GROMACS .gro file of C-alpha atoms in nm:
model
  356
    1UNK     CA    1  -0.691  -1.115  -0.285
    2UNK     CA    2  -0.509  -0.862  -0.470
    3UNK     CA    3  -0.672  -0.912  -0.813
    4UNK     CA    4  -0.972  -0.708  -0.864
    5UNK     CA    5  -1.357  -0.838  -0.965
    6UNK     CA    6  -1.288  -0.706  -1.346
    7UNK     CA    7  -1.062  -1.014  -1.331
    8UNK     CA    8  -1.379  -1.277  -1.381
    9UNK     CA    9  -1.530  -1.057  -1.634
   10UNK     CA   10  -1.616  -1.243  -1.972
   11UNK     CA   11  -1.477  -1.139  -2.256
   12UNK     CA   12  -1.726  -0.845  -2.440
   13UNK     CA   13  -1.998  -1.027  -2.547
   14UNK     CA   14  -2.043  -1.060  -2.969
   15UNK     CA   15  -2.360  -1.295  -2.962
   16UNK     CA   16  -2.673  -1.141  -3.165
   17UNK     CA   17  -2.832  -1.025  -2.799
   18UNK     CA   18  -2.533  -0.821  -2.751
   19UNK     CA   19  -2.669  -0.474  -2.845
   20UNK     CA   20  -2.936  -0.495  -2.568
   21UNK     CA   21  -2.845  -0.215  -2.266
   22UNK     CA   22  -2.778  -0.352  -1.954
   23UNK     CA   23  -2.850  -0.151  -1.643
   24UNK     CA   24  -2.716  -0.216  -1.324
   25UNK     CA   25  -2.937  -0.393  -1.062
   26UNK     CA   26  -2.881  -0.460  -0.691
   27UNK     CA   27  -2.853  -0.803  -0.625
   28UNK     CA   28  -2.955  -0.773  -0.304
   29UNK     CA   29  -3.265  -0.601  -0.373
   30UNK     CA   30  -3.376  -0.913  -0.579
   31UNK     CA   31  -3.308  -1.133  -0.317
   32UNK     CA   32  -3.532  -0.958  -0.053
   33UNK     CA   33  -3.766  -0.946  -0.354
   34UNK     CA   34  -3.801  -1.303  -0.389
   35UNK     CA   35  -3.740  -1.360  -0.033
   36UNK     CA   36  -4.060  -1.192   0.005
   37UNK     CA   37  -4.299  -1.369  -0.254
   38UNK     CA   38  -4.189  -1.750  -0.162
   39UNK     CA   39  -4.146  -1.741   0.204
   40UNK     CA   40  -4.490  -1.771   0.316
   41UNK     CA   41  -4.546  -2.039   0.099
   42UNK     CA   42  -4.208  -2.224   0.248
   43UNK     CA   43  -4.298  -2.152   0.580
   44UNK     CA   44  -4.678  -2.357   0.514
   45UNK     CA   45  -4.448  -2.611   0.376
   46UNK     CA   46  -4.242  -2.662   0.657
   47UNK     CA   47  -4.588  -2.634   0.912
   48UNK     CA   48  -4.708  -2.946   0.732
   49UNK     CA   49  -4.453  -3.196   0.891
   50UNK     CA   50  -4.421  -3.288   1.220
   51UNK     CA   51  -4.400  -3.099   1.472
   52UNK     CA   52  -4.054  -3.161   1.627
   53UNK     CA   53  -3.903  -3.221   1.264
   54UNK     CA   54  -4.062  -2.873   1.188
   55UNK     CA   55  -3.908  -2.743   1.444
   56UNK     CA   56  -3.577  -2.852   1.354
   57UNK     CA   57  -3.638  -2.692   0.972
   58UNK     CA   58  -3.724  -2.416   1.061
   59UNK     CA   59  -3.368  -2.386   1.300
   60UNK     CA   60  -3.215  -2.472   0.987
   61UNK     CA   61  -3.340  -2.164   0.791
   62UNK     CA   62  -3.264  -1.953   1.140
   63UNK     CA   63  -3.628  -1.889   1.186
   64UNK     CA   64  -3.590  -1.998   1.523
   65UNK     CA   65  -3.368  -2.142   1.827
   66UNK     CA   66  -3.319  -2.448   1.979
   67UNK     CA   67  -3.680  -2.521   2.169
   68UNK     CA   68  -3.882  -2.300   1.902
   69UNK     CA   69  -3.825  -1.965   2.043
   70UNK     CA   70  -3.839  -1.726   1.758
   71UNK     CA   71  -3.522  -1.630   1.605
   72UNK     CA   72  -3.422  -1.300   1.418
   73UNK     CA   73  -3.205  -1.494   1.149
   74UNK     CA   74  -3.283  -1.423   0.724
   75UNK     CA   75  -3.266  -1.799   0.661
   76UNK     CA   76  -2.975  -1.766   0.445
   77UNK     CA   77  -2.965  -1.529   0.081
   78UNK     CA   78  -3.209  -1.784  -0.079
   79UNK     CA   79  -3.027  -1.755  -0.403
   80UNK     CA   80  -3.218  -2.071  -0.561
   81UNK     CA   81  -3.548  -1.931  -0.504
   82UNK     CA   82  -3.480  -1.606  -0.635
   83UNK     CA   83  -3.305  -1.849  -0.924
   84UNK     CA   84  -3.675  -2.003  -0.967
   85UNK     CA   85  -3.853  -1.659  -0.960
   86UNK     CA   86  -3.650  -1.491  -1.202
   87UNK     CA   87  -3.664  -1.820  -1.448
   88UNK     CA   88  -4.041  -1.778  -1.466
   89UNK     CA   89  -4.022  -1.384  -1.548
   90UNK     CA   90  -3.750  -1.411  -1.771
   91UNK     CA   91  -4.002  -1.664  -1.993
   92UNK     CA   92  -4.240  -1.386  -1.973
   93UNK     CA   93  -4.467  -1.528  -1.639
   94UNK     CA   94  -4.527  -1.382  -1.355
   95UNK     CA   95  -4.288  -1.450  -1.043
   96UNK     CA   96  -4.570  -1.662  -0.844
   97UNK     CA   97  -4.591  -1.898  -1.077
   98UNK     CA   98  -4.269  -2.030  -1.017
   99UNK     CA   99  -4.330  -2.071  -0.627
  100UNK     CA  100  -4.390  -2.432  -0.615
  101UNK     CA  101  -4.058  -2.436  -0.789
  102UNK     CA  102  -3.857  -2.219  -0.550
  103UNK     CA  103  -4.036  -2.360  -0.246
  104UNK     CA  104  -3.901  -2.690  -0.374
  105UNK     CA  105  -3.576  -2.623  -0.469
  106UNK     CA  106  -3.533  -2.439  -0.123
  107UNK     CA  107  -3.646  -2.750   0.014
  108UNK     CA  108  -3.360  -2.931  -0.120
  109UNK     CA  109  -3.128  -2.774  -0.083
  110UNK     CA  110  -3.198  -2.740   0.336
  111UNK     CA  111  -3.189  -3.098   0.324
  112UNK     CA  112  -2.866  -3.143   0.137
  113UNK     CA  113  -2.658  -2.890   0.376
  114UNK     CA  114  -2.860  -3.025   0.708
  115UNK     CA  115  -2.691  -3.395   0.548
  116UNK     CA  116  -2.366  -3.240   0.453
  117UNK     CA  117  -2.306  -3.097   0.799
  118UNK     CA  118  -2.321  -3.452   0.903
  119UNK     CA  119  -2.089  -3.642   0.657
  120UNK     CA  120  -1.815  -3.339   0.657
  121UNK     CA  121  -1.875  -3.309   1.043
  122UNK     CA  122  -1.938  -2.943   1.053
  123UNK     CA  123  -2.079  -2.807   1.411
  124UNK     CA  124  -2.137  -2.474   1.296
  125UNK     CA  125  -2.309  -2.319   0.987
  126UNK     CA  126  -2.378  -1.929   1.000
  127UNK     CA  127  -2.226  -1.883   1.342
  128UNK     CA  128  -2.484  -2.121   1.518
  129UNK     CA  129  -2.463  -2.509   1.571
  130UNK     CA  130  -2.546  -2.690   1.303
  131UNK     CA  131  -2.884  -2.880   1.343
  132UNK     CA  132  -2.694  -3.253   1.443
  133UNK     CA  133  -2.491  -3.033   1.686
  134UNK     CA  134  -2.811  -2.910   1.830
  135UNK     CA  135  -3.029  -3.192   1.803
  136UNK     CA  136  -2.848  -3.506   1.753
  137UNK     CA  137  -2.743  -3.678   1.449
  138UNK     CA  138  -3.042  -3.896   1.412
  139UNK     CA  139  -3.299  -3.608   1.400
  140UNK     CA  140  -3.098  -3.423   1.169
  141UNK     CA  141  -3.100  -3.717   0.909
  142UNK     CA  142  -3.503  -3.726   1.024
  143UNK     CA  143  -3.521  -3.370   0.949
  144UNK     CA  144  -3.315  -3.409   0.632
  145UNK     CA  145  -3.524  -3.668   0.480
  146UNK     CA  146  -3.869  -3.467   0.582
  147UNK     CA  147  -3.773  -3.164   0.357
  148UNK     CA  148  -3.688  -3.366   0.110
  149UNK     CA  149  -4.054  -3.527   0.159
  150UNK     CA  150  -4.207  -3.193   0.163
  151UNK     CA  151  -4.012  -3.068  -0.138
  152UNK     CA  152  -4.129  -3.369  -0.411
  153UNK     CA  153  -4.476  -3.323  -0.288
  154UNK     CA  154  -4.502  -2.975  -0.295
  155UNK     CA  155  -4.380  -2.992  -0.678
  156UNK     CA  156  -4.581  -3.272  -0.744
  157UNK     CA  157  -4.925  -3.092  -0.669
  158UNK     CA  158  -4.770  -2.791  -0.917
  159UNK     CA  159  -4.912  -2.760  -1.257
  160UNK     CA  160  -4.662  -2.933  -1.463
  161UNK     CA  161  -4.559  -3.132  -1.177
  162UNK     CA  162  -4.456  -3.459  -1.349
  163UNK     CA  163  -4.243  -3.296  -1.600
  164UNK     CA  164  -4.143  -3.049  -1.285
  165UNK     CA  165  -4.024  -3.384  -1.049
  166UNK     CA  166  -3.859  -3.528  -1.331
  167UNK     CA  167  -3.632  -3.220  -1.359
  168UNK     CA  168  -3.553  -3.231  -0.966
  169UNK     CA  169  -3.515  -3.572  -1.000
  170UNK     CA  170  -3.203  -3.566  -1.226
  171UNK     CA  171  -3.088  -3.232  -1.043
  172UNK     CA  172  -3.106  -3.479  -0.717
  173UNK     CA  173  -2.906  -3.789  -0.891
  174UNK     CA  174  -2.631  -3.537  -1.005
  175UNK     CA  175  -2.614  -3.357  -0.680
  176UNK     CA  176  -2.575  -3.732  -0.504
  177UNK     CA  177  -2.330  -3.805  -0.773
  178UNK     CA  178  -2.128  -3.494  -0.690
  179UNK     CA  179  -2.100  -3.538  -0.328
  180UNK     CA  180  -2.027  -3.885  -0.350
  181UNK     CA  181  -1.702  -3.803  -0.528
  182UNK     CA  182  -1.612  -3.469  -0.341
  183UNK     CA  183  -1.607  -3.766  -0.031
  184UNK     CA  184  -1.382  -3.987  -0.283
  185UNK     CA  185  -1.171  -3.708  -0.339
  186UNK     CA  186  -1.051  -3.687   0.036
  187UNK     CA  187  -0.926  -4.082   0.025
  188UNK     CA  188  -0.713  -4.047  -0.337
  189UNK     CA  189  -0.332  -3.959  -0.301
  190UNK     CA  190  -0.168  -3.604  -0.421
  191UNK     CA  191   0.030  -3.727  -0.709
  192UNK     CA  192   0.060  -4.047  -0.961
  193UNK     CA  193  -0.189  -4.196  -1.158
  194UNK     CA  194  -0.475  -4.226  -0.859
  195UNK     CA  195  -0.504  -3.854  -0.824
  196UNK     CA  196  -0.767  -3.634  -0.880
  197UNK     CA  197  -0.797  -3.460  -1.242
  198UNK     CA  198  -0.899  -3.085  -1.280
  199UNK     CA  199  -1.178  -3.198  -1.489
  200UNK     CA  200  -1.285  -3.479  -1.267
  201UNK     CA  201  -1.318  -3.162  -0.990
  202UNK     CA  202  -1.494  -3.000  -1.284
  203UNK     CA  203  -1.800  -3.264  -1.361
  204UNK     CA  204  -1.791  -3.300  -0.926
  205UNK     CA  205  -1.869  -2.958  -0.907
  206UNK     CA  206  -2.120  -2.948  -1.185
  207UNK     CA  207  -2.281  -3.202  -0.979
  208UNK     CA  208  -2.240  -3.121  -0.657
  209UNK     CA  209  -2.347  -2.727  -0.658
  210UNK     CA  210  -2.443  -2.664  -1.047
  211UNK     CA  211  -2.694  -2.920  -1.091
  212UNK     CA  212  -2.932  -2.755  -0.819
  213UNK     CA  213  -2.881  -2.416  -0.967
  214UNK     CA  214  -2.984  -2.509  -1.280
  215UNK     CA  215  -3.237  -2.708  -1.178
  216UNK     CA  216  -3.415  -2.390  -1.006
  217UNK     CA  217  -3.402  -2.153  -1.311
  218UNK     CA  218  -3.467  -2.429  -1.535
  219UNK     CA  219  -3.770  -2.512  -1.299
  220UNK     CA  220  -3.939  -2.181  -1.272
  221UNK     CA  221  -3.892  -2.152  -1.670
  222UNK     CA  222  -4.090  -2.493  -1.665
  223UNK     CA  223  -4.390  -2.360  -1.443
  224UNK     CA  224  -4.341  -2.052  -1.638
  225UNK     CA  225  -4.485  -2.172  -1.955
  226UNK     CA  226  -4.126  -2.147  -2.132
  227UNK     CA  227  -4.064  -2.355  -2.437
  228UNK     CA  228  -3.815  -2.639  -2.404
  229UNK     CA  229  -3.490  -2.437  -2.525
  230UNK     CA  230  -3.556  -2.224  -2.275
  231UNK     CA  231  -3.557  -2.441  -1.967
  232UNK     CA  232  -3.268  -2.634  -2.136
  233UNK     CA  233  -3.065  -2.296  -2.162
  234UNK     CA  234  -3.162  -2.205  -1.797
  235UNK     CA  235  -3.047  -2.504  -1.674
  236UNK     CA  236  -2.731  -2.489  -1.855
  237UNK     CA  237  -2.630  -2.120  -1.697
  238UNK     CA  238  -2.695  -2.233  -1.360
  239UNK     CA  239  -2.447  -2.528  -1.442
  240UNK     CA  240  -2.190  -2.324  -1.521
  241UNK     CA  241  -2.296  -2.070  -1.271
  242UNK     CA  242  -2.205  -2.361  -0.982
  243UNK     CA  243  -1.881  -2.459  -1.149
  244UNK     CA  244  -1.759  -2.086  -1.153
  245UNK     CA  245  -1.838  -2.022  -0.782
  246UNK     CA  246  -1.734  -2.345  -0.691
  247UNK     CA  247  -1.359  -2.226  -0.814
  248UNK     CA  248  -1.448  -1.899  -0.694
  249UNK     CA  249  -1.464  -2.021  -0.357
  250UNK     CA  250  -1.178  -2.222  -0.382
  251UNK     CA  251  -0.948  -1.945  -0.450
  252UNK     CA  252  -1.094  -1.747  -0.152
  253UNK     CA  253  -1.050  -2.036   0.087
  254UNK     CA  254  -0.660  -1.961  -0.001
  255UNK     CA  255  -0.605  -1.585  -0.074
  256UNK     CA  256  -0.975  -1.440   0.067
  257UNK     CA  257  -0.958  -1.138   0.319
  258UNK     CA  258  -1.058  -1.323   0.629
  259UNK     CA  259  -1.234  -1.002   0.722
  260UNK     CA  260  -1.479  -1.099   0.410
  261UNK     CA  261  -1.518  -1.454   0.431
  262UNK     CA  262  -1.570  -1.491   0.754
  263UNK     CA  263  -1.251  -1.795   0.724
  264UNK     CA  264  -0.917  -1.804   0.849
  265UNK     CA  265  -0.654  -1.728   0.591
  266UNK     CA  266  -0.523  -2.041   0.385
  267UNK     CA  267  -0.796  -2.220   0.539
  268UNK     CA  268  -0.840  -2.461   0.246
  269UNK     CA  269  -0.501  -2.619   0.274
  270UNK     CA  270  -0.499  -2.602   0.638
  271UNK     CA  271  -0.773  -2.868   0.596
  272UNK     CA  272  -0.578  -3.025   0.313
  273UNK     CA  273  -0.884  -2.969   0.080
  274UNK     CA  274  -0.879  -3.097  -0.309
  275UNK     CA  275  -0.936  -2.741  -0.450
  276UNK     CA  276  -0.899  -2.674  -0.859
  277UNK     CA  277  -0.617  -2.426  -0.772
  278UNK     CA  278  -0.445  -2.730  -0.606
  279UNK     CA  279  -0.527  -2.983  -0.859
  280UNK     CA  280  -0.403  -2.735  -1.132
  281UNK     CA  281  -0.072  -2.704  -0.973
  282UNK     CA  282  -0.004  -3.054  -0.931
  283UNK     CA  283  -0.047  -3.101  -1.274
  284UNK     CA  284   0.293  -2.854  -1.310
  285UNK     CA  285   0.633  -3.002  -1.269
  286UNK     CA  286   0.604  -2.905  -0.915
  287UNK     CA  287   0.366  -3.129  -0.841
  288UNK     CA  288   0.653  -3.312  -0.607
  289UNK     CA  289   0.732  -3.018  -0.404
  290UNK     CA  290   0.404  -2.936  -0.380
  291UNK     CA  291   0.315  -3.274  -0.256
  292UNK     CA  292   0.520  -3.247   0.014
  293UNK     CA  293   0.449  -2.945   0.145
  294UNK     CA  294   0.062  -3.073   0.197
  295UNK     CA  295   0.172  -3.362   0.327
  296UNK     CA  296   0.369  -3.189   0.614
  297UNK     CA  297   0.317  -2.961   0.869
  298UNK     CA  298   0.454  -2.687   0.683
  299UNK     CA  299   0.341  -2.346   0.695
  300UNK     CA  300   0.027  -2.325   0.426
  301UNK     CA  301   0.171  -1.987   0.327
  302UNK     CA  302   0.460  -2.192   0.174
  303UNK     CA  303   0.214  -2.413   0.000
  304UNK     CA  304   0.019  -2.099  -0.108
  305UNK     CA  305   0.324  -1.959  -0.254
  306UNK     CA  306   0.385  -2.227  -0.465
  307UNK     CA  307   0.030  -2.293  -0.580
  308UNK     CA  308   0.056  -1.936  -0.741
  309UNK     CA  309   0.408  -1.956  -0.866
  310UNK     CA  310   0.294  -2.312  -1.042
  311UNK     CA  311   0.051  -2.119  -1.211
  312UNK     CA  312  -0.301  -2.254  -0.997
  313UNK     CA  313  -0.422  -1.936  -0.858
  314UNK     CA  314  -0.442  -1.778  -1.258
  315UNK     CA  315  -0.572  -2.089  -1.350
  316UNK     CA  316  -0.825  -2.110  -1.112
  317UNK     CA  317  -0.966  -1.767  -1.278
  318UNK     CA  318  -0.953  -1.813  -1.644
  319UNK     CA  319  -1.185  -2.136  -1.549
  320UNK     CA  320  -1.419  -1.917  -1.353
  321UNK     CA  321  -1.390  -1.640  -1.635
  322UNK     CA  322  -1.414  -1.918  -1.889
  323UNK     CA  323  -1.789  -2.047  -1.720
  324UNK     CA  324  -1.905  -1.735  -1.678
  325UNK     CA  325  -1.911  -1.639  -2.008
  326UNK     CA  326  -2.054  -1.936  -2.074
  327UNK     CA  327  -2.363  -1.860  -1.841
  328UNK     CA  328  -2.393  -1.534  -2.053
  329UNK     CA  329  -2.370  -1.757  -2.366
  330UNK     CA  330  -2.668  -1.956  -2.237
  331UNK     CA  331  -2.894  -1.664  -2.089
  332UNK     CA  332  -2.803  -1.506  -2.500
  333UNK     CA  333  -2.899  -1.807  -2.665
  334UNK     CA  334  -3.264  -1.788  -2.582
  335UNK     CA  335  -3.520  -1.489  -2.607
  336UNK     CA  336  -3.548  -1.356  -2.249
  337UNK     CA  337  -3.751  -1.047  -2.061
  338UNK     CA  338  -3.502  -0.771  -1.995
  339UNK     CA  339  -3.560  -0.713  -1.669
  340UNK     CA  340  -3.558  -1.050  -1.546
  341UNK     CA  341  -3.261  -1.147  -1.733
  342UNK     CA  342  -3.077  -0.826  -1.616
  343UNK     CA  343  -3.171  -0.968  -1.274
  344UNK     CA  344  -3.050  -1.293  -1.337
  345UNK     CA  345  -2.699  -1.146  -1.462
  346UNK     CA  346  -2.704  -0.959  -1.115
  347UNK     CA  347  -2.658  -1.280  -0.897
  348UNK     CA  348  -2.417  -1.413  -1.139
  349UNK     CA  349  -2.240  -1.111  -1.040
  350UNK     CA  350  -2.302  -1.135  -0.665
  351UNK     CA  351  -2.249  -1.494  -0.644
  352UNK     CA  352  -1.899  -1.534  -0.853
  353UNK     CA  353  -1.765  -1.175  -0.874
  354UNK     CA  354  -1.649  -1.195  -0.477
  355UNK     CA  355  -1.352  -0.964  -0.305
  356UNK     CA  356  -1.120  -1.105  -0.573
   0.00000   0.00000   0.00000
């Protein structure tokens, strides 16, 4: 895209917190750093189930190939984890006490993409088959339903685990919630009174990729010893944090640099996807023209062309910009550790300020 990052930046920020310095931290440095501390601890997770469904798991965080042979992958960025982790410093813990936490969360979130592969009939996720390509449908829905096992009993044996479960458990409903009407979406027309609102794509997003990232920071504040505002405010930011990548990625599945997204160009509307930059525009008078274009097989270029010139594409980033200074709002509205919370503003960064 031709805008630059600076475009998602929140306004400058006038809350009391605001005089604190902020130095600039390397996202991915955090990541390997909580990479590091919960991975052993995932891996004994994932050696508890069965052996075959284990198997399977661990193909799913690229920790091996098809038959078990050992595999060089990283197991993906492990951004919730590292969400968890830097929940429990930023309420003053230490970073292993919100293992249980990330271990769970990671848990999750495996089995939500292992069942979402299945339902959007993706064969490939990270440039290998995904695990019902590989293995069958039927295992992967096994395999699916084993991590999510492993993850509620893993944060059930945690200190705080009631409270803990009770926070995944309402993460879990929303997520549900949100992919059950990102599947709606698909079936509802363009235009007229049956399509889809921007702010019913709003609370589906929430849902559908917000609720789990809250639910990790707001976790490892939990197992942290944090006070209730605390976790509350954690959870918040990593609500807002989902909606604002959510659009993110929406306007790089139009206008992204192929070269960085590893998608085609206009590959969104080549799949006729529901996107807020979309939705925005067909809530223009050129909603009709629009319309028509997606309903054809017109050139998505045209239909990209028109998204921007009825105003989607700059609406699509004032609602990122707007949520992610509302993730600084949160993260401000609650005494935090420095460091962590400098951390914690470094994957906001990495995660919504993309090649824009």
């Amino acid at each position: 895209m031709t805008a630059s990052s600076s475009a998602l930046r929140a306004p400058a920020d006038t809350h009391r917190h605001a005089s604190v310095v902020r130095f600039p931290v390397d996202a991915g440095q955090v990541l390997d750093r909580c990479r590091t501390l919960v991975r052993p601890a995932l891996r004994d997770a994932v050696a508890r189930t069965h052996p075959w469904v284990g198997e399977m798991a661990a193909y799913s965080f690229g920790w091996c190939e098809v038959g078990g042979a050992p595999a060089a992958g990283s197991g993906g960025k492990g951004v919730r984890q590292a969400l968890a982790v830097l929940g429990a410093e930023a309420a003053g813990a230490p970073g292993r006490a919100a293992v249980p936490g990330a271990v769970a969360v990671e848990l999750v979130h495996a089995f939500s993409l292992l069942h979402d592969d299945i339902m959007d009939g993706d064969e490939a996720r990270r440039r290998r088959p995904t695990v019902w390509k590989a293995y069958g449908t039927g295992p992967a829905v096994l395999a699916g339903d084993a991590l999510f096992a492993l993850a509620v009993e893993t944060l059930a044996a945690a200190p705080e685990g009631p409270r803990a479960v009770r926070l995944l458990s309402v993460a879990l409903q929303d997520l549900v919630r949100g992919q059950a009407d990102d599947l709606l979406f698909t079936t509802r027309p363009w235009t007229g009174p049956e399509r889809v609102r921007p702010d019913e794509y709003r609370t589906m997003a929430e849902h559908k990729t917000g609720a789990l990232l809250g639910c990790a920071a707001a976790l490892g504040a939990l197992l942290g010893g944090a006070p209730p505002a605390t976790v509350a405010a954690l959870d918040r930011a990593g609500r807002h944090l989902g909606i604002a990548f959510q659009v993110v990625d929406d306007l790089l599945g139009i206008w992204g640099d192929p070269a960085v997204t590893g998608k085609p160009v206009h590959g969104d509307l080549r799949e006729r996807k529901k996107t807020y930059p979309v939705l925005t525009a067909l809530d223009t008078p050129l909603a009709g023209r629009l319309a028509a274009l997606l309903e054809s097989a017109a050139d998505p270029g045209e239909a990209a062309a028109l998204i921007e010139e009825a105003g989607g594409r700059s609406a699509a980033l004032t609602e990122a910009r707007r949520h992610v200074a509302a993730v600084e709002a949160a993260l401000a509205d609650v005494p935090l550790q420095e460091g962590p919370a400098a951390e914690l503003r470094s994957l906001l960064d990495y995660l919504v300020r993309r090649d824009l």
